[in-house]
mmCIF file with all atom_site columns, C-alpha atoms in Angstrom:
data_model
loop_
_atom_site.group_PDB
_atom_site.id
_atom_site.type_symbol
_atom_site.label_atom_id
_atom_site.label_alt_id
_atom_site.label_comp_id
_atom_site.label_asym_id
_atom_site.label_entity_id
_atom_site.label_seq_id
_atom_site.pdbx_PDB_ins_code
_atom_site.Cartn_x
_atom_site.Cartn_y
_atom_site.Cartn_z
_atom_site.occupancy
_atom_site.B_iso_or_equiv
_atom_site.pdbx_formal_charge
_atom_site.auth_seq_id
_atom_site.auth_comp_id
_atom_site.auth_asym_id
_atom_site.auth_atom_id
_atom_site.pdbx_PDB_model_num
ATOM 1   C CA . ALA J 1 1   ? -19.746 -5.181 -3.416  1.00 76.00 ? 1   ALA J CA 1
ATOM 2   C CA . GLN J 1 2   ? -21.288 -2.474 -5.510  1.00 83.00 ? 2   GLN J CA 1
ATOM 3   C CA . THR J 1 3   ? -21.771 -2.723 -9.253  1.00 92.00 ? 3   THR J CA 1
ATOM 4   C CA . VAL J 1 4   ? -22.608 -0.025 -11.758 1.00 96.00 ? 4   VAL J CA 1
ATOM 5   C CA . THR J 1 5   ? -24.119 -0.864 -15.138 1.00 97.00 ? 5   THR J CA 1
ATOM 6   C CA . GLN J 1 6   ? -24.273 1.364  -18.183 1.00 97.00 ? 6   GLN J CA 1
ATOM 7   C CA . SER J 1 7   ? -26.214 -0.572 -20.784 1.00 95.00 ? 7   SER J CA 1
ATOM 8   C CA . GLN J 1 8   ? -25.495 1.734  -23.743 1.00 96.00 ? 8   GLN J CA 1
ATOM 9   C CA . PRO J 1 9   ? -21.891 1.429  -24.976 1.00 95.00 ? 9   PRO J CA 1
ATOM 10  C CA . GLU J 1 10  ? -22.475 4.083  -27.638 1.00 97.00 ? 10  GLU J CA 1
ATOM 11  C CA . MET J 1 11  ? -25.064 6.728  -28.397 1.00 97.00 ? 11  MET J CA 1
ATOM 12  C CA . SER J 1 12  ? -25.421 9.574  -30.834 1.00 97.00 ? 12  SER J CA 1
ATOM 13  C CA . VAL J 1 13  ? -27.567 12.692 -30.899 1.00 97.00 ? 13  VAL J CA 1
ATOM 14  C CA . GLN J 1 14  ? -28.075 15.655 -33.180 1.00 97.00 ? 14  GLN J CA 1
ATOM 15  C CA . GLU J 1 15  ? -26.881 19.020 -32.046 1.00 97.00 ? 15  GLU J CA 1
ATOM 16  C CA . ALA J 1 16  ? -29.528 20.934 -30.031 1.00 97.00 ? 16  ALA J CA 1
ATOM 17  C CA . GLU J 1 17  ? -31.505 17.776 -29.249 1.00 97.00 ? 17  GLU J CA 1
ATOM 18  C CA . THR J 1 18  ? -31.913 16.030 -25.905 1.00 98.00 ? 18  THR J CA 1
ATOM 19  C CA . VAL J 1 19  ? -30.339 12.709 -24.992 1.00 98.00 ? 19  VAL J CA 1
ATOM 20  C CA . THR J 1 20  ? -30.591 10.471 -21.931 1.00 98.00 ? 20  THR J CA 1
ATOM 21  C CA . LEU J 1 21  ? -27.826 8.131  -20.769 1.00 98.00 ? 21  LEU J CA 1
ATOM 22  C CA . SER J 1 22  ? -28.850 5.308  -18.492 1.00 98.00 ? 22  SER J CA 1
ATOM 23  C CA . CYS J 1 23  ? -27.160 3.947  -15.387 1.00 98.00 ? 23  CYS J CA 1
ATOM 24  C CA . THR J 1 24  ? -28.264 1.357  -12.881 1.00 98.00 ? 24  THR J CA 1
ATOM 25  C CA . TYR J 1 25  ? -26.448 0.218  -9.780  1.00 97.00 ? 25  TYR J CA 1
ATOM 26  C CA . ASP J 1 26  ? -26.648 -2.511 -7.215  1.00 95.00 ? 26  ASP J CA 1
ATOM 27  C CA . THR J 1 27  ? -25.983 -1.891 -3.546  1.00 91.00 ? 27  THR J CA 1
ATOM 28  C CA . SER J 1 28  ? -27.262 -2.742 -0.107  1.00 89.00 ? 28  SER J CA 1
ATOM 29  C CA . GLU J 1 29  ? -26.082 0.619  1.219   1.00 87.00 ? 29  GLU J CA 1
ATOM 30  C CA . ASN J 1 30  ? -28.487 3.374  2.190   1.00 86.00 ? 30  ASN J CA 1
ATOM 31  C CA . ASN J 1 31  ? -26.059 6.303  2.252   1.00 86.00 ? 31  ASN J CA 1
ATOM 32  C CA . TYR J 1 32  ? -24.089 6.973  -0.882  1.00 90.00 ? 32  TYR J CA 1
ATOM 33  C CA . TYR J 1 33  ? -23.300 9.414  -3.650  1.00 92.00 ? 33  TYR J CA 1
ATOM 34  C CA . LEU J 1 34  ? -23.750 9.008  -7.370  1.00 95.00 ? 34  LEU J CA 1
ATOM 35  C CA . PHE J 1 35  ? -21.764 10.867 -9.984  1.00 95.00 ? 35  PHE J CA 1
ATOM 36  C CA . TRP J 1 36  ? -21.565 11.378 -13.705 1.00 97.00 ? 36  TRP J CA 1
ATOM 37  C CA . TYR J 1 37  ? -18.093 12.054 -15.089 1.00 97.00 ? 37  TYR J CA 1
ATOM 38  C CA . LYS J 1 38  ? -17.227 13.133 -18.599 1.00 96.00 ? 38  LYS J CA 1
ATOM 39  C CA . GLN J 1 39  ? -14.044 12.269 -20.478 1.00 95.00 ? 39  GLN J CA 1
ATOM 40  C CA . PRO J 1 40  ? -13.673 14.299 -23.699 1.00 93.00 ? 40  PRO J CA 1
ATOM 41  C CA . PRO J 1 41  ? -11.290 13.185 -26.441 1.00 89.00 ? 41  PRO J CA 1
ATOM 42  C CA . SER J 1 42  ? -8.505  15.183 -24.713 1.00 74.00 ? 42  SER J CA 1
ATOM 43  C CA . ARG J 1 43  ? -8.834  12.559 -21.955 1.00 74.00 ? 43  ARG J CA 1
ATOM 44  C CA . GLN J 1 44  ? -9.036  14.538 -18.727 1.00 88.00 ? 44  GLN J CA 1
ATOM 45  C CA . MET J 1 45  ? -11.972 13.279 -16.706 1.00 92.00 ? 45  MET J CA 1
ATOM 46  C CA . ILE J 1 46  ? -14.194 15.959 -15.186 1.00 92.00 ? 46  ILE J CA 1
ATOM 47  C CA . LEU J 1 47  ? -17.225 15.869 -12.936 1.00 93.00 ? 47  LEU J CA 1
ATOM 48  C CA . VAL J 1 48  ? -20.553 16.641 -14.609 1.00 96.00 ? 48  VAL J CA 1
ATOM 49  C CA . ILE J 1 49  ? -23.035 16.246 -11.787 1.00 96.00 ? 49  ILE J CA 1
ATOM 50  C CA . ARG J 1 50  ? -23.475 14.567 -8.404  1.00 94.00 ? 50  ARG J CA 1
ATOM 51  C CA . GLN J 1 51  ? -26.461 13.285 -6.415  1.00 94.00 ? 51  GLN J CA 1
ATOM 52  C CA . GLU J 1 52  ? -26.718 12.506 -2.727  1.00 91.00 ? 52  GLU J CA 1
ATOM 53  C CA . ALA J 1 53  ? -28.848 9.455  -2.097  1.00 90.00 ? 53  ALA J CA 1
ATOM 54  C CA . TYR J 1 54  ? -30.721 10.978 0.830   1.00 89.00 ? 54  TYR J CA 1
ATOM 55  C CA . LYS J 1 55  ? -31.906 13.889 -1.301  1.00 88.00 ? 55  LYS J CA 1
ATOM 56  C CA . GLN J 1 56  ? -35.085 13.213 -3.213  1.00 85.00 ? 56  GLN J CA 1
ATOM 57  C CA . GLN J 1 57  ? -34.711 16.240 -5.455  1.00 92.00 ? 57  GLN J CA 1
ATOM 58  C CA . ASN J 1 58  ? -32.933 15.512 -8.689  1.00 94.00 ? 58  ASN J CA 1
ATOM 59  C CA . ALA J 1 59  ? -29.676 17.391 -9.210  1.00 93.00 ? 59  ALA J CA 1
ATOM 60  C CA . THR J 1 60  ? -29.325 19.827 -12.096 1.00 95.00 ? 60  THR J CA 1
ATOM 61  C CA . GLU J 1 61  ? -26.325 21.681 -13.524 1.00 93.00 ? 61  GLU J CA 1
ATOM 62  C CA . ASN J 1 62  ? -27.268 23.976 -16.394 1.00 95.00 ? 62  ASN J CA 1
ATOM 63  C CA . ARG J 1 63  ? -28.083 21.681 -19.356 1.00 97.00 ? 63  ARG J CA 1
ATOM 64  C CA . PHE J 1 64  ? -27.379 18.525 -17.364 1.00 97.00 ? 64  PHE J CA 1
ATOM 65  C CA . SER J 1 65  ? -29.916 16.906 -15.069 1.00 97.00 ? 65  SER J CA 1
ATOM 66  C CA . VAL J 1 66  ? -30.424 13.512 -13.516 1.00 97.00 ? 66  VAL J CA 1
ATOM 67  C CA . ASN J 1 67  ? -33.394 11.271 -12.917 1.00 97.00 ? 67  ASN J CA 1
ATOM 68  C CA . PHE J 1 68  ? -32.614 9.543  -9.641  1.00 96.00 ? 68  PHE J CA 1
ATOM 69  C CA . GLN J 1 69  ? -34.909 6.665  -8.755  1.00 95.00 ? 69  GLN J CA 1
ATOM 70  C CA . LYS J 1 70  ? -33.591 5.251  -5.486  1.00 94.00 ? 70  LYS J CA 1
ATOM 71  C CA . ALA J 1 71  ? -35.992 2.332  -5.194  1.00 93.00 ? 71  ALA J CA 1
ATOM 72  C CA . ALA J 1 72  ? -35.250 1.252  -8.742  1.00 95.00 ? 72  ALA J CA 1
ATOM 73  C CA . LYS J 1 73  ? -31.523 1.958  -8.274  1.00 96.00 ? 73  LYS J CA 1
ATOM 74  C CA . SER J 1 74  ? -31.480 4.018  -11.414 1.00 97.00 ? 74  SER J CA 1
ATOM 75  C CA . PHE J 1 75  ? -29.510 7.199  -12.119 1.00 97.00 ? 75  PHE J CA 1
ATOM 76  C CA . SER J 1 76  ? -29.898 8.497  -15.674 1.00 98.00 ? 76  SER J CA 1
ATOM 77  C CA . LEU J 1 77  ? -28.282 11.628 -17.108 1.00 98.00 ? 77  LEU J CA 1
ATOM 78  C CA . LYS J 1 78  ? -30.224 13.952 -19.378 1.00 98.00 ? 78  LYS J CA 1
ATOM 79  C CA . ILE J 1 79  ? -28.368 16.392 -21.595 1.00 98.00 ? 79  ILE J CA 1
ATOM 80  C CA . SER J 1 80  ? -30.551 19.122 -23.055 1.00 97.00 ? 80  SER J CA 1
ATOM 81  C CA . ASP J 1 81  ? -29.684 21.267 -26.062 1.00 97.00 ? 81  ASP J CA 1
ATOM 82  C CA . SER J 1 82  ? -26.728 19.017 -26.918 1.00 97.00 ? 82  SER J CA 1
ATOM 83  C CA . GLN J 1 83  ? -23.575 20.755 -28.108 1.00 97.00 ? 83  GLN J CA 1
ATOM 84  C CA . LEU J 1 84  ? -20.627 19.483 -30.128 1.00 96.00 ? 84  LEU J CA 1
ATOM 85  C CA . GLY J 1 85  ? -18.469 19.892 -27.029 1.00 94.00 ? 85  GLY J CA 1
ATOM 86  C CA . ASP J 1 86  ? -20.603 17.308 -25.235 1.00 96.00 ? 86  ASP J CA 1
ATOM 87  C CA . THR J 1 87  ? -19.003 14.602 -27.379 1.00 96.00 ? 87  THR J CA 1
ATOM 88  C CA . ALA J 1 88  ? -17.218 12.428 -24.812 1.00 97.00 ? 88  ALA J CA 1
ATOM 89  C CA . MET J 1 89  ? -17.180 9.201  -22.890 1.00 96.00 ? 89  MET J CA 1
ATOM 90  C CA . TYR J 1 90  ? -19.560 9.438  -19.943 1.00 98.00 ? 90  TYR J CA 1
ATOM 91  C CA . PHE J 1 91  ? -19.060 7.375  -16.813 1.00 97.00 ? 91  PHE J CA 1
ATOM 92  C CA . CYS J 1 92  ? -21.541 6.754  -14.048 1.00 97.00 ? 92  CYS J CA 1
ATOM 93  C CA . ALA J 1 93  ? -19.935 6.228  -10.629 1.00 95.00 ? 93  ALA J CA 1
ATOM 94  C CA . PHE J 1 94  ? -21.031 5.130  -7.151  1.00 94.00 ? 94  PHE J CA 1
ATOM 95  C CA . MET J 1 95  ? -19.473 5.955  -3.790  1.00 90.00 ? 95  MET J CA 1
ATOM 96  C CA . LYS J 1 96  ? -20.612 4.508  -0.494  1.00 84.00 ? 96  LYS J CA 1
ATOM 97  C CA . LEU J 1 97  ? -20.292 6.562  2.667   1.00 77.00 ? 97  LEU J CA 1
ATOM 98  C CA . THR J 1 98  ? -20.000 3.888  5.317   1.00 67.00 ? 98  THR J CA 1
ATOM 99  C CA . GLY J 1 99  ? -17.445 1.335  6.410   1.00 61.00 ? 99  GLY J CA 1
ATOM 100 C CA . GLY J 1 100 ? -14.334 3.415  5.858   1.00 61.00 ? 100 GLY J CA 1
ATOM 101 C CA . SER J 1 101 ? -14.695 3.553  2.119   1.00 58.00 ? 101 SER J CA 1
ATOM 102 C CA . ASN J 1 102 ? -12.221 6.425  1.924   1.00 68.00 ? 102 ASN J CA 1
ATOM 103 C CA . TYR J 1 103 ? -14.238 7.857  -0.926  1.00 79.00 ? 103 TYR J CA 1
ATOM 104 C CA . LYS J 1 104 ? -13.550 5.110  -3.424  1.00 85.00 ? 104 LYS J CA 1
ATOM 105 C CA . LEU J 1 105 ? -15.526 5.258  -6.638  1.00 90.00 ? 105 LEU J CA 1
ATOM 106 C CA . THR J 1 106 ? -16.970 2.299  -8.505  1.00 92.00 ? 106 THR J CA 1
ATOM 107 C CA . PHE J 1 107 ? -17.342 3.151  -12.178 1.00 95.00 ? 107 PHE J CA 1
ATOM 108 C CA . GLY J 1 108 ? -19.543 1.805  -14.924 1.00 95.00 ? 108 GLY J CA 1
ATOM 109 C CA . LYS J 1 109 ? -18.024 0.813  -18.251 1.00 95.00 ? 109 LYS J CA 1
ATOM 110 C CA . GLY J 1 110 ? -18.969 4.072  -19.889 1.00 96.00 ? 110 GLY J CA 1
ATOM 111 C CA . THR J 1 111 ? -21.138 5.362  -22.722 1.00 97.00 ? 111 THR J CA 1
ATOM 112 C CA . LEU J 1 112 ? -19.535 7.019  -25.709 1.00 96.00 ? 112 LEU J CA 1
ATOM 113 C CA . LEU J 1 113 ? -21.732 9.925  -26.756 1.00 97.00 ? 113 LEU J CA 1
ATOM 114 C CA . THR J 1 114 ? -21.284 11.551 -30.139 1.00 97.00 ? 114 THR J CA 1
ATOM 115 C CA . VAL J 1 115 ? -23.037 14.822 -30.915 1.00 97.00 ? 115 VAL J CA 1
ATOM 116 C CA . ASN J 1 116 ? -23.514 15.254 -34.643 1.00 97.00 ? 116 ASN J CA 1
ATOM 117 C CA . PRO J 1 117 ? -23.738 18.657 -36.351 1.00 95.00 ? 117 PRO J CA 1
ATOM 118 C CA . ASP W 2 1   ? -6.858  26.012 -10.158 1.00 70.00 ? 1   ASP W CA 1
ATOM 119 C CA . VAL W 2 2   ? -6.836  22.344 -9.234  1.00 71.00 ? 2   VAL W CA 1
ATOM 120 C CA . LYS W 2 3   ? -4.013  20.370 -10.792 1.00 90.00 ? 3   LYS W CA 1
ATOM 121 C CA . VAL W 2 4   ? -3.146  16.698 -10.953 1.00 95.00 ? 4   VAL W CA 1
ATOM 122 C CA . THR W 2 5   ? -0.013  16.090 -12.989 1.00 95.00 ? 5   THR W CA 1
ATOM 123 C CA . GLN W 2 6   ? 1.103   12.746 -14.335 1.00 96.00 ? 6   GLN W CA 1
ATOM 124 C CA . SER W 2 7   ? 4.742   12.609 -15.317 1.00 91.00 ? 7   SER W CA 1
ATOM 125 C CA . SER W 2 8   ? 4.296   11.105 -18.794 1.00 91.00 ? 8   SER W CA 1
ATOM 126 C CA . ARG W 2 9   ? 1.533   11.152 -21.407 1.00 92.00 ? 9   ARG W CA 1
ATOM 127 C CA . TYR W 2 10  ? 3.022   8.235  -23.336 1.00 94.00 ? 10  TYR W CA 1
ATOM 128 C CA . LEU W 2 11  ? 5.456   5.580  -22.174 1.00 96.00 ? 11  LEU W CA 1
ATOM 129 C CA . VAL W 2 12  ? 6.898   2.520  -23.889 1.00 97.00 ? 12  VAL W CA 1
ATOM 130 C CA . LYS W 2 13  ? 8.646   -0.139 -21.841 1.00 97.00 ? 13  LYS W CA 1
ATOM 131 C CA . ARG W 2 14  ? 9.815   -3.708 -22.284 1.00 97.00 ? 14  ARG W CA 1
ATOM 132 C CA . THR W 2 15  ? 8.533   -6.882 -20.673 1.00 97.00 ? 15  THR W CA 1
ATOM 133 C CA . GLY W 2 16  ? 10.198  -7.502 -17.327 1.00 97.00 ? 16  GLY W CA 1
ATOM 134 C CA . GLU W 2 17  ? 11.205  -3.898 -16.713 1.00 96.00 ? 17  GLU W CA 1
ATOM 135 C CA . LYS W 2 18  ? 10.338  -2.128 -13.477 1.00 97.00 ? 18  LYS W CA 1
ATOM 136 C CA . VAL W 2 19  ? 8.130   0.832  -14.375 1.00 97.00 ? 19  VAL W CA 1
ATOM 137 C CA . PHE W 2 20  ? 7.349   3.907  -12.310 1.00 97.00 ? 20  PHE W CA 1
ATOM 138 C CA . LEU W 2 21  ? 4.359   6.150  -12.970 1.00 97.00 ? 21  LEU W CA 1
ATOM 139 C CA . GLU W 2 22  ? 4.362   9.382  -11.017 1.00 97.00 ? 22  GLU W CA 1
ATOM 140 C CA . CYS W 2 23  ? 1.451   11.574 -9.977  1.00 97.00 ? 23  CYS W CA 1
ATOM 141 C CA . VAL W 2 24  ? 1.580   14.918 -8.184  1.00 97.00 ? 24  VAL W CA 1
ATOM 142 C CA . GLN W 2 25  ? -1.319  17.021 -6.929  1.00 96.00 ? 25  GLN W CA 1
ATOM 143 C CA . ASP W 2 26  ? -1.158  20.587 -5.701  1.00 94.00 ? 26  ASP W CA 1
ATOM 144 C CA . MET W 2 27  ? -4.406  20.702 -3.729  1.00 91.00 ? 27  MET W CA 1
ATOM 145 C CA . ASP W 2 28  ? -3.241  19.244 -0.403  1.00 92.00 ? 28  ASP W CA 1
ATOM 146 C CA . HIS W 2 29  ? -5.664  16.340 -0.886  1.00 91.00 ? 29  HIS W CA 1
ATOM 147 C CA . GLU W 2 30  ? -5.543  13.456 1.536   1.00 90.00 ? 30  GLU W CA 1
ATOM 148 C CA . ASN W 2 31  ? -6.829  10.768 -0.824  1.00 91.00 ? 31  ASN W CA 1
ATOM 149 C CA . MET W 2 32  ? -5.140  9.686  -4.017  1.00 94.00 ? 32  MET W CA 1
ATOM 150 C CA . PHE W 2 33  ? -6.032  6.905  -6.454  1.00 95.00 ? 33  PHE W CA 1
ATOM 151 C CA . TRP W 2 34  ? -4.597  4.942  -9.351  1.00 97.00 ? 34  TRP W CA 1
ATOM 152 C CA . TYR W 2 35  ? -6.928  3.506  -11.997 1.00 97.00 ? 35  TYR W CA 1
ATOM 153 C CA . ARG W 2 36  ? -6.414  1.697  -15.224 1.00 97.00 ? 36  ARG W CA 1
ATOM 154 C CA . GLN W 2 37  ? -8.782  2.326  -18.098 1.00 95.00 ? 37  GLN W CA 1
ATOM 155 C CA . ASP W 2 38  ? -9.387  -0.264 -20.797 1.00 94.00 ? 38  ASP W CA 1
ATOM 156 C CA . PRO W 2 39  ? -11.924 -0.164 -23.638 1.00 90.00 ? 39  PRO W CA 1
ATOM 157 C CA . GLY W 2 40  ? -15.154 -1.853 -22.639 1.00 88.00 ? 40  GLY W CA 1
ATOM 158 C CA . LEU W 2 41  ? -14.057 -2.206 -19.016 1.00 91.00 ? 41  LEU W CA 1
ATOM 159 C CA . GLY W 2 42  ? -14.292 1.356  -17.773 1.00 91.00 ? 42  GLY W CA 1
ATOM 160 C CA . LEU W 2 43  ? -12.059 2.457  -14.904 1.00 94.00 ? 43  LEU W CA 1
ATOM 161 C CA . ARG W 2 44  ? -10.826 -0.079 -12.413 1.00 94.00 ? 44  ARG W CA 1
ATOM 162 C CA . LEU W 2 45  ? -9.176  0.874  -9.146  1.00 94.00 ? 45  LEU W CA 1
ATOM 163 C CA . ILE W 2 46  ? -5.663  -0.486 -8.654  1.00 96.00 ? 46  ILE W CA 1
ATOM 164 C CA . TYR W 2 47  ? -4.624  1.111  -5.354  1.00 96.00 ? 47  TYR W CA 1
ATOM 165 C CA . PHE W 2 48  ? -5.509  4.105  -3.278  1.00 93.00 ? 48  PHE W CA 1
ATOM 166 C CA . SER W 2 49  ? -3.935  6.028  -0.435  1.00 93.00 ? 49  SER W CA 1
ATOM 167 C CA . TYR W 2 50  ? -5.696  8.019  2.274   1.00 89.00 ? 50  TYR W CA 1
ATOM 168 C CA . ASP W 2 51  ? -2.593  9.442  3.937   1.00 88.00 ? 51  ASP W CA 1
ATOM 169 C CA . VAL W 2 52  ? 1.168   9.534  3.698   1.00 92.00 ? 52  VAL W CA 1
ATOM 170 C CA . LYS W 2 53  ? 2.611   6.006  3.828   1.00 90.00 ? 53  LYS W CA 1
ATOM 171 C CA . MET W 2 54  ? -0.912  4.555  3.952   1.00 91.00 ? 54  MET W CA 1
ATOM 172 C CA . LYS W 2 55  ? -2.251  2.449  1.104   1.00 92.00 ? 55  LYS W CA 1
ATOM 173 C CA . GLU W 2 56  ? -5.013  0.008  0.364   1.00 92.00 ? 56  GLU W CA 1
ATOM 174 C CA . LYS W 2 57  ? -5.566  -2.434 -2.450  1.00 93.00 ? 57  LYS W CA 1
ATOM 175 C CA . GLY W 2 58  ? -8.251  -1.691 -4.941  1.00 92.00 ? 58  GLY W CA 1
ATOM 176 C CA . ASP W 2 59  ? -9.976  -4.156 -7.222  1.00 91.00 ? 59  ASP W CA 1
ATOM 177 C CA . ILE W 2 60  ? -7.008  -5.181 -9.382  1.00 95.00 ? 60  ILE W CA 1
ATOM 178 C CA . PRO W 2 61  ? -3.756  -4.787 -7.389  1.00 96.00 ? 61  PRO W CA 1
ATOM 179 C CA . GLU W 2 62  ? -1.942  -7.857 -8.723  1.00 96.00 ? 62  GLU W CA 1
ATOM 180 C CA . GLY W 2 63  ? 1.329   -6.973 -10.403 1.00 96.00 ? 63  GLY W CA 1
ATOM 181 C CA . TYR W 2 64  ? 1.352   -3.440 -8.996  1.00 97.00 ? 64  TYR W CA 1
ATOM 182 C CA . SER W 2 65  ? 2.601   -1.648 -5.911  1.00 97.00 ? 65  SER W CA 1
ATOM 183 C CA . VAL W 2 66  ? 2.442   1.975  -4.800  1.00 97.00 ? 66  VAL W CA 1
ATOM 184 C CA . SER W 2 67  ? 4.404   4.470  -2.788  1.00 97.00 ? 67  SER W CA 1
ATOM 185 C CA . ARG W 2 68  ? 3.304   7.613  -0.987  1.00 96.00 ? 68  ARG W CA 1
ATOM 186 C CA . GLU W 2 69  ? 6.223   9.207  0.842   1.00 95.00 ? 69  GLU W CA 1
ATOM 187 C CA . LYS W 2 70  ? 4.868   12.748 0.568   1.00 96.00 ? 70  LYS W CA 1
ATOM 188 C CA . LYS W 2 71  ? 1.301   13.970 0.660   1.00 95.00 ? 71  LYS W CA 1
ATOM 189 C CA . GLU W 2 72  ? 1.391   15.461 -2.814  1.00 96.00 ? 72  GLU W CA 1
ATOM 190 C CA . ARG W 2 73  ? 2.965   12.506 -4.634  1.00 97.00 ? 73  ARG W CA 1
ATOM 191 C CA . PHE W 2 74  ? 1.584   9.036  -5.336  1.00 97.00 ? 74  PHE W CA 1
ATOM 192 C CA . SER W 2 75  ? 3.614   6.598  -7.402  1.00 97.00 ? 75  SER W CA 1
ATOM 193 C CA . LEU W 2 76  ? 2.449   3.455  -9.160  1.00 98.00 ? 76  LEU W CA 1
ATOM 194 C CA . ILE W 2 77  ? 5.059   0.737  -9.658  1.00 98.00 ? 77  ILE W CA 1
ATOM 195 C CA . LEU W 2 78  ? 4.895   -2.160 -12.066 1.00 97.00 ? 78  LEU W CA 1
ATOM 196 C CA . GLU W 2 79  ? 7.331   -4.577 -10.470 1.00 94.00 ? 79  GLU W CA 1
ATOM 197 C CA . SER W 2 80  ? 7.949   -6.635 -13.620 1.00 96.00 ? 80  SER W CA 1
ATOM 198 C CA . ALA W 2 81  ? 6.002   -5.253 -16.548 1.00 97.00 ? 81  ALA W CA 1
ATOM 199 C CA . SER W 2 82  ? 3.976   -7.642 -18.662 1.00 97.00 ? 82  SER W CA 1
ATOM 200 C CA . THR W 2 83  ? 2.135   -7.133 -21.932 1.00 97.00 ? 83  THR W CA 1
ATOM 201 C CA . ASN W 2 84  ? -1.250  -7.406 -20.223 1.00 96.00 ? 84  ASN W CA 1
ATOM 202 C CA . GLN W 2 85  ? -0.419  -4.220 -18.325 1.00 97.00 ? 85  GLN W CA 1
ATOM 203 C CA . THR W 2 86  ? -0.544  -2.212 -21.526 1.00 97.00 ? 86  THR W CA 1
ATOM 204 C CA . SER W 2 87  ? -3.257  0.299  -20.732 1.00 97.00 ? 87  SER W CA 1
ATOM 205 C CA . MET W 2 88  ? -4.209  3.858  -19.930 1.00 96.00 ? 88  MET W CA 1
ATOM 206 C CA . TYR W 2 89  ? -3.398  4.765  -16.329 1.00 97.00 ? 89  TYR W CA 1
ATOM 207 C CA . LEU W 2 90  ? -5.243  7.562  -14.567 1.00 96.00 ? 90  LEU W CA 1
ATOM 208 C CA . CYS W 2 91  ? -4.343  9.208  -11.279 1.00 97.00 ? 91  CYS W CA 1
ATOM 209 C CA . ALA W 2 92  ? -6.907  11.081 -9.192  1.00 95.00 ? 92  ALA W CA 1
ATOM 210 C CA . SER W 2 93  ? -7.110  12.892 -5.891  1.00 93.00 ? 93  SER W CA 1
ATOM 211 C CA . THR W 2 94  ? -9.848  14.158 -3.623  1.00 90.00 ? 94  THR W CA 1
ATOM 212 C CA . SER W 2 95  ? -10.296 15.976 -0.359  1.00 86.00 ? 95  SER W CA 1
ATOM 213 C CA . ARG W 2 96  ? -11.903 14.449 2.713   1.00 79.00 ? 96  ARG W CA 1
ATOM 214 C CA . LEU W 2 97  ? -13.696 17.710 3.417   1.00 74.00 ? 97  LEU W CA 1
ATOM 215 C CA . GLY W 2 98  ? -17.408 17.648 2.781   1.00 68.00 ? 98  GLY W CA 1
ATOM 216 C CA . GLY W 2 99  ? -17.933 14.035 3.728   1.00 67.00 ? 99  GLY W CA 1
ATOM 217 C CA . GLY W 2 100 ? -17.517 12.605 0.286   1.00 68.00 ? 100 GLY W CA 1
ATOM 218 C CA . ASN W 2 101 ? -19.265 15.085 -1.936  1.00 72.00 ? 101 ASN W CA 1
ATOM 219 C CA . GLN W 2 102 ? -16.019 16.456 -3.308  1.00 79.00 ? 102 GLN W CA 1
ATOM 220 C CA . PRO W 2 103 ? -15.216 15.318 -6.833  1.00 85.00 ? 103 PRO W CA 1
ATOM 221 C CA . GLN W 2 104 ? -12.167 13.335 -7.712  1.00 90.00 ? 104 GLN W CA 1
ATOM 222 C CA . HIS W 2 105 ? -9.745  15.398 -9.784  1.00 92.00 ? 105 HIS W CA 1
ATOM 223 C CA . PHE W 2 106 ? -8.009  13.488 -12.527 1.00 94.00 ? 106 PHE W CA 1
ATOM 224 C CA . GLY W 2 107 ? -4.726  13.789 -14.338 1.00 95.00 ? 107 GLY W CA 1
ATOM 225 C CA . ASP W 2 108 ? -4.428  13.609 -18.113 1.00 93.00 ? 108 ASP W CA 1
ATOM 226 C CA . GLY W 2 109 ? -3.486  9.937  -18.029 1.00 94.00 ? 109 GLY W CA 1
ATOM 227 C CA . THR W 2 110 ? -0.444  7.923  -19.070 1.00 96.00 ? 110 THR W CA 1
ATOM 228 C CA . ARG W 2 111 ? -0.781  5.608  -22.028 1.00 95.00 ? 111 ARG W CA 1
ATOM 229 C CA . LEU W 2 112 ? 1.633   2.795  -21.241 1.00 97.00 ? 112 LEU W CA 1
ATOM 230 C CA . SER W 2 113 ? 2.700   0.233  -23.822 1.00 97.00 ? 113 SER W CA 1
ATOM 231 C CA . ILE W 2 114 ? 4.616   -2.866 -22.777 1.00 97.00 ? 114 ILE W CA 1
ATOM 232 C CA . LEU W 2 115 ? 6.457   -4.534 -25.649 1.00 96.00 ? 115 LEU W CA 1
#
């Protein structure tokens, strides 16, 4: 079974600064996806960024980027130029691609990020 | 635009009642999921469905059942509600196209209180 660990229950950052959220995972799989989801106070969960395990290049989406270290099983999220609208709960998630997983996600417990003005 | 609609934002029920939570998606997605979200525990998968009338247990199926009679609708049923099922329930759907790189689309959630 896969496990996803987010070791920081809460974090805060000043507006315009950079913050990094950590995520580690445990798996024996070789083919999988990793995701970061964001849940703002309005509650609808949305995808922030995704990474395919077979790609060595780190994914980026505007101000969001990841540091994917496959050997270390680490998948951190960096938010640059933080904005007030980035205040949310952030979840790291793992999806294996073998064995008929039917695209199930395993989520971490989340990190509550607060961006202060 | 993609839409996953959960029938209620807030719901209050009594212990022992049979409770139905409804979820509808308009994206013709094959896969649908029910999660519960609790503080400090993240999201935990209750059940998922990969086709009409097909279902599989997730990590915490005890006390729950599901129904998927039509592709767009996935219902979560609490057979006899108990106070420990007070939680936020999230529905999600995703397409099988793309081999897994498609995101799950979530509804707004139903905050269920069992008294």
